[in-house]
Amino acid sequence: MRLAIQQLTEEPGCDHNQKKTAEQKKEACKKPTPGATAGGCAFDGAQIVLLPVADVAHIIHGPITCCGQSYNNRGTRTTAGNLHQYGMTTDMSELDIVFGGEKKLKASVRHVAAKFKPKAIFIYSTCVTAMTGEDIHTVAKEMTEELGMQVIPVDSPGFSGSKNLGNKFAGNALFEHVIGTKEPESIPMFPINLIGEYNIAGELYQVQPLFDELGITLFSKMTGNAAYEELCHAHRSKLSVVICSRALISIARQLDEKYGIPYFEGSFYGMGETKRTLMSIAEQMGSDLLKRKVEELTARKEKETYERLAPYLPKMKGKKVLVYTGGVKSWSVLKQLEEMGMEVIKSSTRKSTEEDIARILNYFEGNEDGLMPKGDGKTLLKYMKEYDADLFLAGGRNMYNAMKGQVPFVDVNQERHFAFAGYEGSVVLAQKICATLESPVFQLVKKPAPWEVSFG
């Protein structure tokens, strides 16, 4: 386990790791620090990646509270099944901790296999079962042989690190136990892997029609709206597109090394990034026909989108936005807001890679004042007031900071209920921003309270 953590935190696919010396590579990318798991532990991160696979069962080997920690708290959408909506756990008790819980785990696997008949079963270790030495790998192997169904161990004790490390645990489980285990019946002309896209609020549904129109097949989606079978076939794609580099670049790098599948990082936030990503796919495929189709499609979509944005653009022009999000959104959303005529004050870098930070810096033309490495409530409120922010874009946990600052707020993180990807997503985001900016509640809360008026 220790070796696995070290390997996963020394991801050679990261640009910044490639620049390190041999001595520096011995150190982890980012060691866990006190409070590091407040934004999600490694177990949470593993579930973020794997739970969207909805035709497999997910059994959590640990106390029932671990199951509740991440149960149904993300708006991932799927058409592949509904098993991701079940909270399955071995519910480890004190007696199980003393006498061992592997028999209970085996009984749970048999029960789930018989009752739900899933395509496969993922079993997750947690802090408790990792500390007591539960051997989920041996259990998974025995259950696979007994049931004739793939039972896949996922090492994911929460104490081992942050949510991002858990993403990598999940990716490692997919690469070791799922990818390459089956062969597809046929291979289309332009098959690609879409890695790190979780179909939050249905964002994949906003970009899938673009691929369909271009004749590009999403051969393996990791893992938004994914079926188990397509994950097994990922080794037969011609290209991997990584949407969130920090999370699963290790899978893309391993697919490249083992199967010769090239990869690049893309984004579907904003019209410009959507076009860049689609054109990069066409270029990697080496098809002039595909490049022409991308040019025609994106030109038509941009024209249609700007026509639909026309009622909203004047309302957003020049409005100042404070952005506090992470990963790919920390830089790509900035460009999406810029397309709408808005001015970004600062963007968070707390959960960003060095590549993400470089892109944010590029947006701010090298001005480091645009970077926001810390995002505690006091700091966020300070920036909102200092820059007279018109809007705060962040995750749901920061909604209360916006309320304290009396600043309009739009949720852009994984708990959101609206999708903001592709051309359709830009229109939806504009609608939500305008609805928030024009909400009468913000005029009301900025007025003095009745008792302040009465008593001076």
Tab-separated table of C-alpha atoms in Angstrom:
chain	number	residue	atom	x	y	z
A	1	MET	CA	0.000	0.000	0.000
A	2	ARG	CA	2.833	2.347	0.885
A	3	LEU	CA	4.509	1.584	-2.429
A	4	ALA	CA	1.263	2.241	-4.293
A	5	ILE	CA	0.836	5.643	-2.622
A	6	GLN	CA	4.403	6.610	-3.458
A	7	GLN	CA	3.959	5.563	-7.086
A	8	LEU	CA	0.677	7.408	-7.446
A	9	THR	CA	2.022	10.631	-5.955
A	10	GLU	CA	5.059	10.555	-8.248
A	11	GLU	CA	2.923	10.587	-11.376
A	12	PRO	CA	5.405	11.006	-14.237
A	13	GLY	CA	2.606	12.141	-16.546
A	14	CYS	CA	2.472	15.472	-14.696
A	15	ASP	CA	4.573	18.111	-16.437
A	16	HIS	CA	5.922	19.405	-13.148
A	17	ASN	CA	7.101	15.917	-12.137
A	18	GLN	CA	8.990	15.566	-15.393
A	19	LYS	CA	10.998	18.647	-14.430
A	20	LYS	CA	11.983	17.256	-11.029
A	21	THR	CA	15.374	15.835	-10.164
A	22	ALA	CA	15.682	12.194	-9.120
A	23	GLU	CA	15.916	13.305	-5.497
A	24	GLN	CA	12.830	15.525	-5.757
A	25	LYS	CA	10.843	12.697	-7.347
A	26	LYS	CA	11.223	10.683	-4.165
A	27	GLU	CA	8.919	13.169	-2.491
A	28	ALA	CA	5.173	13.086	-2.962
A	29	CYS	CA	3.482	15.704	-5.161
A	30	LYS	CA	1.569	16.968	-2.200
A	31	LYS	CA	1.864	15.331	1.187
A	32	PRO	CA	-1.239	15.164	3.356
A	33	THR	CA	-1.302	17.945	5.924
A	34	PRO	CA	-3.627	18.502	8.880
A	35	GLY	CA	-7.000	19.484	7.462
A	36	ALA	CA	-6.125	18.253	3.972
A	37	THR	CA	-9.072	15.863	3.927
A	38	ALA	CA	-11.577	18.544	4.956
A	39	GLY	CA	-12.391	18.908	1.268
A	40	GLY	CA	-12.777	15.143	0.852
A	41	CYS	CA	-10.608	12.186	1.892
A	42	ALA	CA	-9.019	9.510	-0.320
A	43	PHE	CA	-12.042	7.240	0.105
A	44	ASP	CA	-14.301	10.057	-1.062
A	45	GLY	CA	-12.016	10.610	-4.066
A	46	ALA	CA	-12.146	6.942	-5.070
A	47	GLN	CA	-15.935	7.010	-4.942
A	48	ILE	CA	-16.078	10.169	-7.045
A	49	VAL	CA	-14.365	8.292	-9.864
A	50	LEU	CA	-16.060	4.909	-9.614
A	51	LEU	CA	-19.615	5.570	-8.380
A	52	PRO	CA	-20.769	6.911	-11.779
A	53	VAL	CA	-20.348	3.357	-13.118
A	54	ALA	CA	-23.944	2.462	-12.426
A	55	ASP	CA	-24.255	-1.100	-13.674
A	56	VAL	CA	-21.802	-2.412	-11.068
A	57	ALA	CA	-22.295	-2.746	-7.315
A	58	HIS	CA	-20.206	-0.689	-4.889
A	59	ILE	CA	-19.666	-2.316	-1.478
A	60	ILE	CA	-17.936	-0.261	1.192
A	61	HIS	CA	-16.042	-2.418	3.656
A	62	GLY	CA	-16.181	-0.285	6.763
A	63	PRO	CA	-18.508	1.418	9.237
A	64	ILE	CA	-21.828	2.588	7.869
A	65	THR	CA	-20.782	6.220	8.399
A	66	CYS	CA	-18.260	5.871	5.541
A	67	CYS	CA	-21.133	4.937	3.274
A	68	GLY	CA	-23.143	7.946	4.396
A	69	GLN	CA	-20.136	10.199	3.875
A	70	SER	CA	-20.367	10.055	0.124
A	71	TYR	CA	-23.757	8.490	-0.539
A	72	ASN	CA	-25.650	10.207	-3.327
A	73	ASN	CA	-23.968	13.565	-2.706
A	74	ARG	CA	-23.073	14.229	-6.318
A	75	GLY	CA	-25.289	14.956	-9.226
A	76	THR	CA	-23.775	12.450	-11.612
A	77	ARG	CA	-26.280	11.329	-14.240
A	78	THR	CA	-26.321	8.013	-16.036
A	79	THR	CA	-28.349	5.845	-18.360
A	80	ALA	CA	-26.336	2.692	-17.617
A	81	GLY	CA	-28.173	1.606	-14.459
A	82	ASN	CA	-29.092	2.693	-10.959
A	83	LEU	CA	-26.792	0.716	-8.657
A	84	HIS	CA	-24.802	3.875	-7.886
A	85	GLN	CA	-27.830	5.099	-5.947
A	86	TYR	CA	-27.626	2.210	-3.463
A	87	GLY	CA	-25.533	2.618	-0.329
A	88	MET	CA	-23.999	-0.840	0.197
A	89	THR	CA	-21.765	-1.413	3.218
A	90	THR	CA	-20.588	-4.235	5.468
A	91	ASP	CA	-21.354	-1.981	8.448
A	92	MET	CA	-18.302	-3.009	10.463
A	93	SER	CA	-18.990	-3.145	14.204
A	94	GLU	CA	-16.683	-3.347	17.222
A	95	LEU	CA	-16.887	-7.171	17.171
A	96	ASP	CA	-15.909	-7.241	13.490
A	97	ILE	CA	-12.919	-5.057	14.269
A	98	VAL	CA	-11.817	-7.457	17.007
A	99	PHE	CA	-12.522	-10.755	15.238
A	100	GLY	CA	-12.154	-9.675	11.601
A	101	GLY	CA	-14.693	-8.770	8.953
A	102	GLU	CA	-13.633	-10.745	5.891
A	103	LYS	CA	-16.376	-13.370	6.358
A	104	LYS	CA	-18.887	-10.543	6.529
A	105	LEU	CA	-17.456	-9.030	3.367
A	106	LYS	CA	-17.735	-12.343	1.519
A	107	ALA	CA	-21.340	-12.754	2.677
A	108	SER	CA	-22.097	-9.218	1.489
A	109	VAL	CA	-20.579	-9.876	-1.927
A	110	ARG	CA	-22.604	-13.101	-2.325
A	111	HIS	CA	-25.804	-11.336	-1.247
A	112	VAL	CA	-25.305	-8.400	-3.616
A	113	ALA	CA	-24.366	-10.657	-6.520
A	114	ALA	CA	-27.494	-12.761	-6.051
A	115	LYS	CA	-29.904	-9.891	-5.424
A	116	PHE	CA	-28.762	-7.272	-7.928
A	117	LYS	CA	-26.866	-9.316	-10.544
A	118	PRO	CA	-24.404	-6.506	-11.327
A	119	LYS	CA	-21.867	-6.581	-14.145
A	120	ALA	CA	-19.087	-6.493	-11.515
A	121	ILE	CA	-18.562	-5.540	-7.877
A	122	PHE	CA	-16.163	-2.952	-6.482
A	123	ILE	CA	-15.186	-3.418	-2.825
A	124	TYR	CA	-13.629	-0.418	-1.098
A	125	SER	CA	-11.339	-0.473	1.925
A	126	THR	CA	-11.775	2.323	4.459
A	127	CYS	CA	-9.728	3.711	7.338
A	128	VAL	CA	-10.964	1.081	9.795
A	129	THR	CA	-10.527	-1.992	7.603
A	130	ALA	CA	-7.134	-0.809	6.386
A	131	MET	CA	-5.890	-0.334	9.937
A	132	THR	CA	-7.134	-3.756	11.052
A	133	GLY	CA	-5.475	-5.397	8.051
A	134	GLU	CA	-8.505	-6.694	6.165
A	135	ASP	CA	-7.210	-8.387	2.983
A	136	ILE	CA	-9.738	-7.235	0.394
A	137	HIS	CA	-7.487	-8.355	-2.468
A	138	THR	CA	-7.644	-12.012	-1.402
A	139	VAL	CA	-11.374	-11.747	-0.768
A	140	ALA	CA	-11.885	-10.230	-4.218
A	141	LYS	CA	-9.858	-12.988	-5.864
A	142	GLU	CA	-11.760	-15.747	-4.058
A	143	MET	CA	-15.140	-14.185	-4.793
A	144	THR	CA	-14.265	-13.719	-8.467
A	145	GLU	CA	-13.489	-17.427	-8.761
A	146	GLU	CA	-16.551	-18.461	-6.770
A	147	LEU	CA	-19.107	-16.231	-8.498
A	148	GLY	CA	-17.634	-16.083	-11.990
A	149	MET	CA	-18.017	-12.336	-11.775
A	150	GLN	CA	-15.281	-9.726	-11.579
A	151	VAL	CA	-14.881	-8.544	-7.963
A	152	ILE	CA	-12.471	-5.631	-7.846
A	153	PRO	CA	-10.589	-4.407	-4.768
A	154	VAL	CA	-10.167	-0.653	-4.361
A	155	ASP	CA	-7.555	0.412	-1.795
A	156	SER	CA	-9.028	3.652	-0.514
A	157	PRO	CA	-8.460	4.273	3.213
A	158	GLY	CA	-9.395	7.880	3.851
A	159	PHE	CA	-6.428	8.605	6.125
A	160	SER	CA	-3.948	7.967	3.313
A	161	GLY	CA	-4.454	11.386	1.771
A	162	SER	CA	-6.641	13.831	-0.035
A	163	LYS	CA	-9.535	13.396	-2.422
A	164	ASN	CA	-7.158	13.712	-5.339
A	165	LEU	CA	-5.102	10.752	-4.153
A	166	GLY	CA	-8.327	8.759	-3.907
A	167	ASN	CA	-9.059	9.608	-7.551
A	168	LYS	CA	-5.741	7.971	-8.372
A	169	PHE	CA	-6.517	4.915	-6.236
A	170	ALA	CA	-9.656	4.429	-8.298
A	171	GLY	CA	-7.771	4.931	-11.543
A	172	ASN	CA	-5.211	2.387	-10.434
A	173	ALA	CA	-7.971	-0.148	-9.697
A	174	LEU	CA	-9.465	0.413	-13.157
A	175	PHE	CA	-6.150	-0.014	-14.921
A	176	GLU	CA	-5.095	-3.109	-12.958
A	177	HIS	CA	-8.410	-4.973	-12.886
A	178	VAL	CA	-10.759	-3.651	-15.590
A	179	ILE	CA	-9.126	-2.073	-18.645
A	180	GLY	CA	-8.038	-4.610	-21.208
A	181	THR	CA	-9.951	-7.521	-19.686
A	182	LYS	CA	-12.372	-7.817	-22.626
A	183	GLU	CA	-12.279	-7.212	-26.368
A	184	PRO	CA	-14.951	-5.191	-28.225
A	185	GLU	CA	-16.958	-6.793	-31.014
A	186	SER	CA	-15.960	-3.981	-33.380
A	187	ILE	CA	-13.917	-0.778	-33.333
A	188	PRO	CA	-15.341	2.413	-34.907
A	189	MET	CA	-13.335	4.809	-37.079
A	190	PHE	CA	-12.652	7.479	-34.432
A	191	PRO	CA	-12.838	5.878	-30.961
A	192	ILE	CA	-11.650	7.946	-28.017
A	193	ASN	CA	-11.457	7.652	-24.230
A	194	LEU	CA	-12.926	10.565	-22.295
A	195	ILE	CA	-11.120	10.531	-18.946
A	196	GLY	CA	-12.090	12.523	-15.844
A	197	GLU	CA	-15.561	13.546	-16.995
A	198	TYR	CA	-18.234	12.482	-14.469
A	199	ASN	CA	-21.408	13.754	-16.135
A	200	ILE	CA	-22.176	16.068	-13.230
A	201	ALA	CA	-25.693	17.431	-13.657
A	202	GLY	CA	-25.639	15.941	-17.169
A	203	GLU	CA	-22.661	17.836	-18.658
A	204	LEU	CA	-21.753	14.874	-20.835
A	205	TYR	CA	-25.206	15.058	-22.391
A	206	GLN	CA	-24.359	18.617	-23.498
A	207	VAL	CA	-21.227	17.575	-25.413
A	208	GLN	CA	-22.176	14.079	-26.589
A	209	PRO	CA	-24.252	15.449	-29.525
A	210	LEU	CA	-21.142	17.267	-30.795
A	211	PHE	CA	-19.208	14.006	-30.932
A	212	ASP	CA	-22.136	12.225	-32.560
A	213	GLU	CA	-22.388	14.865	-35.273
A	214	LEU	CA	-18.664	14.695	-35.961
A	215	GLY	CA	-18.629	10.897	-36.109
A	216	ILE	CA	-16.330	10.570	-33.082
A	217	THR	CA	-17.202	7.671	-30.786
A	218	LEU	CA	-16.864	7.999	-27.017
A	219	PHE	CA	-15.607	4.454	-26.809
A	220	SER	CA	-14.825	4.503	-23.094
A	221	LYS	CA	-16.040	7.192	-20.715
A	222	MET	CA	-14.266	7.407	-17.378
A	223	THR	CA	-16.581	7.437	-15.797
A	224	GLY	CA	-19.602	9.657	-16.404
A	225	ASN	CA	-22.484	7.655	-17.887
A	226	ALA	CA	-20.127	4.695	-18.259
A	227	ALA	CA	-21.101	1.055	-18.518
A	228	TYR	CA	-18.703	-1.546	-17.162
A	229	GLU	CA	-18.133	-3.173	-20.540
A	230	GLU	CA	-16.873	0.020	-22.166
A	231	LEU	CA	-14.282	0.475	-19.431
A	232	CYS	CA	-12.926	-2.969	-20.307
A	233	HIS	CA	-12.533	-1.861	-23.939
A	234	ALA	CA	-10.587	1.354	-23.263
A	235	HIS	CA	-7.348	-0.182	-24.531
A	236	ARG	CA	-8.762	-0.224	-28.087
A	237	SER	CA	-9.324	3.528	-28.385
A	238	LYS	CA	-7.098	5.636	-30.593
A	239	LEU	CA	-6.851	8.647	-28.296
A	240	SER	CA	-7.441	9.668	-24.673
A	241	VAL	CA	-8.806	13.099	-23.804
A	242	VAL	CA	-8.180	14.000	-20.163
A	243	ILE	CA	-10.694	16.449	-18.759
A	244	CYS	CA	-9.332	16.804	-15.217
A	245	SER	CA	-5.577	16.253	-15.256
A	246	ARG	CA	-5.011	15.973	-11.529
A	247	ALA	CA	-7.477	13.169	-11.113
A	248	LEU	CA	-6.762	10.527	-13.697
A	249	ILE	CA	-3.757	11.496	-15.779
A	250	SER	CA	-2.150	8.301	-14.460
A	251	ILE	CA	-4.637	6.207	-16.484
A	252	ALA	CA	-3.931	8.216	-19.638
A	253	ARG	CA	-0.194	7.843	-19.133
A	254	GLN	CA	-0.461	4.097	-18.506
A	255	LEU	CA	-2.685	3.632	-21.589
A	256	ASP	CA	-0.033	5.455	-23.584
A	257	GLU	CA	2.837	3.375	-22.204
A	258	LYS	CA	1.142	-0.031	-22.433
A	259	TYR	CA	-1.090	0.344	-25.499
A	260	GLY	CA	0.414	3.312	-27.337
A	261	ILE	CA	-2.695	5.493	-26.973
A	262	PRO	CA	-1.676	9.199	-27.001
A	263	TYR	CA	-3.418	11.680	-24.736
A	264	PHE	CA	-3.900	15.404	-24.178
A	265	GLU	CA	-5.837	17.581	-21.773
A	266	GLY	CA	-9.004	19.317	-22.934
A	267	SER	CA	-11.966	21.197	-21.575
A	268	PHE	CA	-15.556	21.838	-22.613
A	269	TYR	CA	-16.126	24.965	-20.515
A	270	GLY	CA	-16.682	27.804	-22.948
A	271	MET	CA	-16.941	27.979	-26.713
A	272	GLY	CA	-13.245	28.602	-27.287
A	273	GLU	CA	-12.097	25.658	-25.182
A	274	THR	CA	-14.724	23.392	-26.730
A	275	LYS	CA	-13.462	24.225	-30.212
A	276	ARG	CA	-9.829	23.817	-29.165
A	277	THR	CA	-10.535	20.386	-27.686
A	278	LEU	CA	-12.507	19.138	-30.682
A	279	MET	CA	-9.884	20.440	-33.109
A	280	SER	CA	-7.102	18.786	-31.104
A	281	ILE	CA	-8.941	15.480	-31.369
A	282	ALA	CA	-9.259	15.912	-35.130
A	283	GLU	CA	-5.557	16.765	-35.440
A	284	GLN	CA	-4.522	13.780	-33.317
A	285	MET	CA	-6.670	11.552	-35.507
A	286	GLY	CA	-4.877	12.935	-38.558
A	287	SER	CA	-8.091	13.423	-40.500
A	288	ASP	CA	-8.508	16.507	-42.711
A	289	LEU	CA	-12.169	15.603	-43.162
A	290	LEU	CA	-12.664	15.619	-39.398
A	291	LYS	CA	-10.895	18.990	-39.096
A	292	ARG	CA	-13.212	20.524	-41.709
A	293	LYS	CA	-16.232	19.107	-39.921
A	294	VAL	CA	-15.009	20.586	-36.615
A	295	GLU	CA	-14.537	24.008	-38.239
A	296	GLU	CA	-18.024	23.930	-39.733
A	297	LEU	CA	-19.706	22.600	-36.596
A	298	THR	CA	-18.033	25.009	-34.165
A	299	ALA	CA	-18.650	28.025	-36.433
A	300	ARG	CA	-22.343	27.160	-36.648
A	301	LYS	CA	-22.633	26.447	-32.925
A	302	GLU	CA	-20.854	29.681	-31.946
A	303	LYS	CA	-23.214	31.701	-34.151
A	304	GLU	CA	-26.264	29.975	-32.664
A	305	THR	CA	-24.949	30.332	-29.124
A	306	TYR	CA	-24.206	34.048	-29.413
A	307	GLU	CA	-27.734	34.549	-30.761
A	308	ARG	CA	-29.123	32.762	-27.707
A	309	LEU	CA	-26.803	34.721	-25.398
A	310	ALA	CA	-27.846	38.065	-26.852
A	311	PRO	CA	-30.483	38.853	-24.157
A	312	TYR	CA	-27.996	38.078	-21.367
A	313	LEU	CA	-24.702	39.588	-22.540
A	314	PRO	CA	-25.590	43.255	-21.803
A	315	LYS	CA	-26.573	42.286	-18.249
A	316	MET	CA	-23.244	40.552	-17.618
A	317	LYS	CA	-20.894	42.926	-19.408
A	318	GLY	CA	-18.230	44.343	-17.070
A	319	LYS	CA	-19.533	42.548	-13.979
A	320	LYS	CA	-16.745	41.550	-11.601
A	321	VAL	CA	-16.510	37.875	-10.586
A	322	LEU	CA	-14.548	36.165	-7.837
A	323	VAL	CA	-13.924	32.504	-8.784
A	324	TYR	CA	-13.193	29.878	-6.153
A	325	THR	CA	-13.122	26.424	-7.672
A	326	GLY	CA	-10.480	23.852	-8.543
A	327	GLY	CA	-8.892	21.668	-11.188
A	328	VAL	CA	-9.744	22.284	-14.808
A	329	LYS	CA	-12.462	24.793	-13.904
A	330	SER	CA	-9.968	27.079	-12.151
A	331	TRP	CA	-8.760	28.250	-15.583
A	332	SER	CA	-11.310	27.136	-18.170
A	333	VAL	CA	-14.286	28.792	-16.466
A	334	LEU	CA	-12.373	32.083	-16.606
A	335	LYS	CA	-12.409	31.921	-20.395
A	336	GLN	CA	-16.080	31.015	-20.369
A	337	LEU	CA	-16.824	34.104	-18.247
A	338	GLU	CA	-14.629	36.247	-20.496
A	339	GLU	CA	-16.673	35.169	-23.510
A	340	MET	CA	-19.677	36.578	-21.683
A	341	GLY	CA	-17.973	39.920	-21.141
A	342	MET	CA	-17.360	39.488	-17.423
A	343	GLU	CA	-14.227	40.501	-15.520
A	344	VAL	CA	-12.598	37.901	-13.273
A	345	ILE	CA	-11.028	39.440	-10.163
A	346	LYS	CA	-9.159	36.387	-8.894
A	347	SER	CA	-9.191	32.607	-9.262
A	348	SER	CA	-8.396	29.941	-6.717
A	349	THR	CA	-5.210	27.874	-7.018
A	350	ARG	CA	-5.621	25.782	-3.849
A	351	LYS	CA	-6.561	22.601	-5.721
A	352	SER	CA	-4.796	23.401	-8.987
A	353	THR	CA	-1.759	21.748	-10.543
A	354	GLU	CA	1.234	23.763	-11.676
A	355	GLU	CA	-0.137	23.426	-15.218
A	356	ASP	CA	-3.500	24.804	-14.075
A	357	ILE	CA	-1.763	27.702	-12.320
A	358	ALA	CA	0.255	28.468	-15.444
A	359	ARG	CA	-2.977	28.697	-17.429
A	360	ILE	CA	-4.554	30.964	-14.824
A	361	LEU	CA	-1.461	33.166	-14.941
A	362	ASN	CA	-1.698	33.241	-18.712
A	363	TYR	CA	-5.282	34.459	-18.404
A	364	PHE	CA	-4.131	37.264	-16.094
A	365	GLU	CA	-1.228	38.020	-18.469
A	366	GLY	CA	1.359	37.009	-15.876
A	367	ASN	CA	-0.066	39.115	-13.051
A	368	GLU	CA	0.150	36.989	-9.901
A	369	ASP	CA	-2.378	39.232	-8.156
A	370	GLY	CA	-4.996	37.185	-9.978
A	371	LEU	CA	-4.042	34.050	-8.047
A	372	MET	CA	-5.814	33.128	-4.843
A	373	PRO	CA	-3.851	30.376	-3.032
A	374	LYS	CA	-5.935	30.589	0.156
A	375	GLY	CA	-9.694	30.503	0.358
A	376	ASP	CA	-10.809	30.639	3.968
A	377	GLY	CA	-13.992	32.533	4.699
A	378	LYS	CA	-12.228	35.612	6.032
A	379	THR	CA	-10.050	35.887	2.925
A	380	LEU	CA	-12.942	35.418	0.525
A	381	LEU	CA	-15.038	38.048	2.283
A	382	LYS	CA	-12.057	40.410	2.201
A	383	TYR	CA	-11.685	40.051	-1.565
A	384	MET	CA	-15.411	40.396	-2.198
A	385	LYS	CA	-15.408	43.694	-0.319
A	386	GLU	CA	-12.031	44.987	-1.537
A	387	TYR	CA	-12.841	44.431	-5.231
A	388	ASP	CA	-16.566	45.159	-4.907
A	389	ALA	CA	-17.427	41.814	-6.485
A	390	ASP	CA	-20.731	41.535	-8.338
A	391	LEU	CA	-20.741	37.732	-8.308
A	392	PHE	CA	-19.109	34.827	-6.477
A	393	LEU	CA	-18.618	31.536	-8.360
A	394	ALA	CA	-17.685	28.642	-6.090
A	395	GLY	CA	-18.772	25.325	-4.595
A	396	GLY	CA	-21.801	24.878	-2.387
A	397	ARG	CA	-19.709	24.921	0.795
A	398	ASN	CA	-18.885	28.564	0.124
A	399	MET	CA	-22.477	29.650	-0.301
A	400	TYR	CA	-22.552	30.950	3.266
A	401	ASN	CA	-19.549	33.179	2.647
A	402	ALA	CA	-21.468	34.737	-0.215
A	403	MET	CA	-24.473	35.190	2.051
A	404	LYS	CA	-22.313	36.892	4.694
A	405	GLY	CA	-20.861	39.148	2.030
A	406	GLN	CA	-24.316	39.784	0.523
A	407	VAL	CA	-22.901	38.907	-2.877
A	408	PRO	CA	-24.830	36.918	-5.550
A	409	PHE	CA	-23.611	33.324	-5.711
A	410	VAL	CA	-23.593	30.576	-8.369
A	411	ASP	CA	-22.601	26.998	-7.514
A	412	VAL	CA	-20.185	25.530	-10.081
A	413	ASN	CA	-18.925	22.491	-8.189
A	414	GLN	CA	-19.929	18.849	-8.194
A	415	GLU	CA	-23.030	19.302	-6.055
A	416	ARG	CA	-24.637	21.658	-8.558
A	417	HIS	CA	-27.906	20.885	-10.279
A	418	PHE	CA	-27.163	22.595	-13.596
A	419	ALA	CA	-24.700	21.627	-16.326
A	420	PHE	CA	-22.378	24.246	-17.830
A	421	ALA	CA	-20.438	22.357	-20.516
A	422	GLY	CA	-20.252	22.960	-24.251
A	423	TYR	CA	-22.356	25.471	-26.143
A	424	GLU	CA	-25.585	24.590	-24.377
A	425	GLY	CA	-23.822	24.914	-21.021
A	426	SER	CA	-22.689	28.478	-21.779
A	427	VAL	CA	-26.303	29.487	-22.320
A	428	VAL	CA	-27.382	27.758	-19.097
A	429	LEU	CA	-24.575	29.444	-17.134
A	430	ALA	CA	-25.547	32.848	-18.535
A	431	GLN	CA	-29.163	32.256	-17.545
A	432	LYS	CA	-28.187	31.281	-13.989
A	433	ILE	CA	-25.815	34.224	-13.607
A	434	CYS	CA	-28.406	36.727	-14.807
A	435	ALA	CA	-31.145	35.205	-12.653
A	436	THR	CA	-28.845	35.494	-9.646
A	437	LEU	CA	-27.647	39.023	-10.399
A	438	GLU	CA	-31.219	40.228	-10.903
A	439	SER	CA	-32.665	38.512	-7.861
A	440	PRO	CA	-34.442	41.195	-5.785
A	441	VAL	CA	-33.179	39.633	-2.582
A	442	PHE	CA	-29.755	41.255	-3.038
A	443	GLN	CA	-31.274	44.725	-3.234
A	444	LEU	CA	-33.285	43.953	-0.127
A	445	VAL	CA	-30.433	42.618	2.033
A	446	LYS	CA	-28.267	45.650	1.288
A	447	LYS	CA	-30.852	48.005	2.732
A	448	PRO	CA	-30.656	48.928	6.433
A	449	ALA	CA	-32.711	46.685	8.702
A	450	PRO	CA	-36.007	48.207	9.914
A	451	TRP	CA	-34.700	48.571	13.472
A	452	GLU	CA	-31.596	50.358	12.186
A	453	VAL	CA	-33.820	52.893	10.413
A	454	SER	CA	-36.156	53.322	13.395
A	455	PHE	CA	-33.436	53.799	15.962
A	456	GLY	CA	-30.916	55.545	13.772
